[in-house]
Coordinates of C-alpha atoms in Angstrom, one line a residue:
Chain A
K274 CA 103.2 85.1 -142.3
N275 CA 103.4 81.4 -141.6
Q276 CA 100.0 79.9 -141.0
V277 CA 98.4 76.5 -140.5
E278 CA 94.7 76.2 -140.9
Q279 CA 92.7 73.2 -139.9
S280 CA 89.2 72.1 -140.7
P281 CA 86.7 71.3 -139.4
Q282 CA 87.1 73.0 -136.0
S283 CA 85.1 70.2 -134.4
L284 CA 83.5 67.0 -135.5
I285 CA 81.2 64.4 -133.9
I286 CA 81.1 60.9 -135.3
L287 CA 79.7 57.5 -134.3
E288 CA 82.0 54.8 -133.0
G289 CA 83.2 52.6 -135.9
K290 CA 82.9 55.3 -138.5
N291 CA 85.8 56.8 -140.5
C292 CA 86.7 60.5 -140.6
T293 CA 89.1 62.8 -142.3
L294 CA 90.7 66.0 -140.9
Q295 CA 92.2 68.6 -143.1
C296 CA 95.2 70.9 -142.8
N297 CA 96.3 73.7 -145.1
Y298 CA 99.5 75.5 -144.6
T299 CA 101.5 78.5 -145.8
V300 CA 104.8 77.9 -144.2
S301 CA 108.1 78.5 -145.8
P302 CA 110.6 76.9 -145.9
F303 CA 109.0 73.6 -145.3
S304 CA 110.8 70.8 -143.5
N305 CA 108.2 68.4 -142.3
L306 CA 104.6 68.2 -141.2
R307 CA 103.4 66.5 -138.0
W308 CA 100.1 65.5 -136.7
Y309 CA 99.6 65.4 -132.9
K310 CA 96.9 64.0 -130.7
Q311 CA 96.0 65.9 -127.6
D312 CA 93.8 64.3 -125.0
T313 CA 91.9 66.6 -122.7
G314 CA 94.2 67.9 -119.9
R315 CA 97.3 66.3 -121.5
G316 CA 100.2 67.5 -123.6
P317 CA 100.2 66.8 -127.4
V318 CA 101.6 63.4 -128.5
S319 CA 103.0 62.9 -132.0
L320 CA 101.1 60.6 -134.4
T321 CA 103.0 61.0 -137.7
I322 CA 105.8 62.9 -139.2
M323 CA 106.0 63.5 -143.0
T324 CA 108.8 65.1 -145.0
F325 CA 108.4 66.8 -148.3
S326 CA 109.1 63.6 -150.3
E327 CA 106.5 61.5 -148.5
N328 CA 102.8 61.6 -149.4
T329 CA 101.4 58.9 -147.2
K330 CA 102.2 57.6 -143.7
S331 CA 100.3 55.3 -141.5
N332 CA 100.3 54.7 -137.8
G333 CA 97.8 52.0 -137.0
R334 CA 94.3 53.3 -137.7
Y335 CA 95.7 56.8 -138.5
T336 CA 96.8 57.6 -142.0
A337 CA 98.3 61.0 -142.9
T338 CA 98.6 62.3 -146.4
L339 CA 100.7 65.2 -147.7
D340 CA 100.4 67.1 -151.0
A341 CA 103.4 69.5 -150.9
D342 CA 102.3 71.1 -154.2
T343 CA 99.0 72.3 -152.9
K344 CA 100.3 72.5 -149.3
Q345 CA 97.6 70.3 -147.9
S346 CA 97.6 67.4 -145.5
S347 CA 94.9 65.2 -144.2
L348 CA 94.6 62.8 -141.3
H349 CA 92.2 59.8 -141.9
I350 CA 91.0 57.8 -138.9
T351 CA 89.6 54.4 -139.7
A352 CA 87.1 52.5 -137.6
S353 CA 87.0 55.2 -134.9
Q354 CA 87.0 54.3 -131.2
L355 CA 85.9 56.2 -128.2
S356 CA 89.5 56.7 -127.2
D357 CA 90.0 58.7 -130.4
S358 CA 88.1 61.5 -128.8
A359 CA 90.7 64.3 -128.6
S360 CA 92.0 67.3 -130.4
Y361 CA 94.2 66.7 -133.4
I362 CA 96.8 69.3 -134.2
C363 CA 98.7 69.9 -137.4
V364 CA 102.2 71.3 -137.0
V365 CA 104.5 72.4 -139.7
F366 CA 108.2 72.5 -139.0
T367 CA 110.6 74.8 -140.9
G368 CA 113.8 73.1 -139.8
T369 CA 115.1 75.2 -137.0
A370 CA 114.7 74.7 -133.3
S371 CA 112.3 77.5 -132.8
K372 CA 110.3 77.4 -136.0
L373 CA 107.2 75.3 -135.5
T374 CA 103.8 76.6 -136.7
F375 CA 100.8 75.0 -135.0
G376 CA 97.3 74.8 -136.2
T377 CA 94.4 75.5 -133.8
G378 CA 93.3 71.9 -134.0
T379 CA 90.2 69.8 -134.7
R380 CA 88.2 68.7 -131.8
L381 CA 87.0 65.1 -132.5
Q382 CA 84.3 63.5 -130.4
V383 CA 83.5 59.8 -131.0
T384 CA 80.1 58.7 -129.6
L385 CA 78.2 55.5 -129.2
Chain B
D106 CA 106.6 61.3 -122.2
A107 CA 110.4 61.7 -122.4
G108 CA 110.6 62.2 -118.7
I109 CA 109.1 65.7 -118.6
T110 CA 107.3 66.9 -115.5
Q111 CA 105.8 70.3 -114.8
S112 CA 105.0 72.0 -111.5
P113 CA 102.6 73.1 -110.3
R114 CA 100.0 71.5 -112.5
H115 CA 97.4 74.0 -111.4
K116 CA 97.7 77.5 -110.0
V117 CA 95.4 80.4 -109.2
T118 CA 97.1 83.7 -108.6
E119 CA 96.2 87.4 -108.3
T120 CA 97.0 90.1 -110.8
G121 CA 100.3 91.7 -110.1
T122 CA 101.9 88.8 -108.3
P123 CA 105.0 87.0 -109.6
V124 CA 104.6 83.4 -110.7
T125 CA 107.3 80.8 -111.6
L126 CA 106.5 77.6 -113.4
R127 CA 109.0 74.8 -113.5
C128 CA 109.8 72.2 -116.2
H129 CA 112.0 69.3 -115.3
Q130 CA 113.4 66.7 -117.6
T131 CA 115.4 63.6 -116.7
E132 CA 117.2 62.8 -120.0
N133 CA 119.6 65.7 -120.4
H134 CA 118.1 67.0 -123.7
R135 CA 119.7 70.2 -124.9
Y136 CA 116.6 72.0 -126.2
M137 CA 113.7 73.0 -124.0
Y138 CA 110.7 75.2 -124.8
W139 CA 107.8 77.0 -123.1
Y140 CA 104.5 77.3 -125.0
R141 CA 101.1 78.7 -124.1
Q142 CA 97.8 77.3 -125.4
D143 CA 94.7 79.4 -125.6
P144 CA 91.3 78.7 -127.2
G145 CA 91.3 79.8 -130.8
H146 CA 95.1 79.8 -131.0
G147 CA 97.6 77.2 -131.8
L148 CA 100.3 76.5 -129.4
R149 CA 102.5 79.6 -129.3
L150 CA 106.2 79.7 -128.4
I151 CA 107.1 81.9 -125.4
H152 CA 110.8 81.2 -124.9
Y153 CA 113.2 78.4 -125.7
S154 CA 116.6 77.3 -124.5
Y155 CA 119.4 75.6 -126.4
G156 CA 121.6 75.0 -123.4
V157 CA 122.4 76.0 -119.9
K158 CA 122.1 79.8 -119.7
D159 CA 121.3 80.0 -123.4
T160 CA 117.8 81.2 -124.1
D161 CA 115.9 83.1 -126.8
K162 CA 112.6 84.7 -127.3
G163 CA 109.6 83.2 -129.1
E164 CA 106.7 84.9 -130.7
V165 CA 104.8 85.8 -127.4
S166 CA 107.6 86.6 -125.0
D167 CA 106.4 89.9 -123.6
G168 CA 105.7 89.7 -119.9
Y169 CA 107.7 86.5 -119.5
S170 CA 111.3 85.6 -118.5
V171 CA 113.1 82.3 -118.4
S172 CA 116.1 80.8 -116.7
R173 CA 118.1 77.6 -117.2
S174 CA 120.8 77.2 -114.7
K175 CA 120.9 73.4 -115.0
T176 CA 120.3 71.1 -118.0
E177 CA 117.3 69.5 -116.4
D178 CA 115.4 72.5 -115.3
F179 CA 113.8 75.3 -117.3
L180 CA 111.9 78.0 -115.4
L181 CA 109.3 80.3 -116.7
T182 CA 108.6 83.5 -114.7
L183 CA 105.7 85.9 -115.0
E184 CA 107.1 88.9 -113.2
S185 CA 103.8 90.5 -112.6
A186 CA 100.9 88.3 -113.7
T187 CA 98.0 89.8 -115.7
S188 CA 94.7 88.3 -116.6
S189 CA 95.8 87.9 -120.2
Q190 CA 98.4 85.4 -119.0
T191 CA 95.6 83.0 -117.9
S192 CA 96.4 80.0 -120.1
V193 CA 97.7 76.5 -120.2
Y194 CA 101.4 76.4 -120.3
F195 CA 103.3 73.5 -121.9
C196 CA 107.0 72.7 -121.6
A197 CA 108.6 70.7 -124.4
I198 CA 111.9 69.1 -125.2
S199 CA 113.5 68.2 -128.5
I200 CA 115.5 65.1 -129.3
L201 CA 117.1 63.8 -132.4
G202 CA 114.6 62.0 -134.6
T203 CA 115.2 59.0 -136.9
G204 CA 116.0 59.2 -140.6
D205 CA 116.4 62.7 -141.9
F206 CA 114.4 64.5 -139.2
P207 CA 116.4 66.9 -137.1
Y208 CA 114.4 66.2 -134.0
E209 CA 111.1 65.4 -132.4
Q210 CA 109.3 67.4 -129.8
Y211 CA 107.8 65.9 -126.7
F212 CA 105.5 67.8 -124.5
G213 CA 105.0 67.9 -120.7
P214 CA 101.5 67.5 -119.1
G215 CA 100.9 71.2 -118.9
T216 CA 100.2 73.8 -116.1
R217 CA 96.9 75.5 -116.0
L218 CA 97.4 79.0 -114.7
T219 CA 94.5 81.3 -113.7
V220 CA 95.2 85.0 -113.0
T221 CA 92.3 86.6 -111.2

């Protein structure tokens, strides 16, 4: 069964600090992996998309890594801001219109 | 937001009543989806559509039906709502991505449905 597991489930950090979120997947066949940010009461918004051949991709203060051999991805947030408080969802895409597997997300809270 | 709106944004209904949620897009995208999001679960696909009158089931389709009579509208109907259908429902569309990606998904703002 295709699965995406994320850790930690929740995380509290001080503003300005860095953090790393983890994603492990058992999805086959693999097409690409995406990280989404979901603010409270809003729909998910894409942060990064990575294919099998990519191992690092950045989007501002967000850097995603992918190890296709170990089927692990991470999302590193640098110099966190209060606006980074959200859920971060890892999604693995198998390449067809209906085949996305979503993780349950990591709830990040950035405090003063 | 790819021009996606959902209505209503919030609804409270009683068990056994029919409920229809609407997703509207303004950019004529071919693929549209309905997901539900519940605590402890990732987003789960209910139904999707790949064109007018062309729909297919997702992983949690029991108790739900959909219709798409126009490109821009995708309706999700709960024929007889149950408390287990209390959830947040998201509509999504797919568009062609850049590079070698087949597409990207954009999500609507969600509808919070409570069945009492």
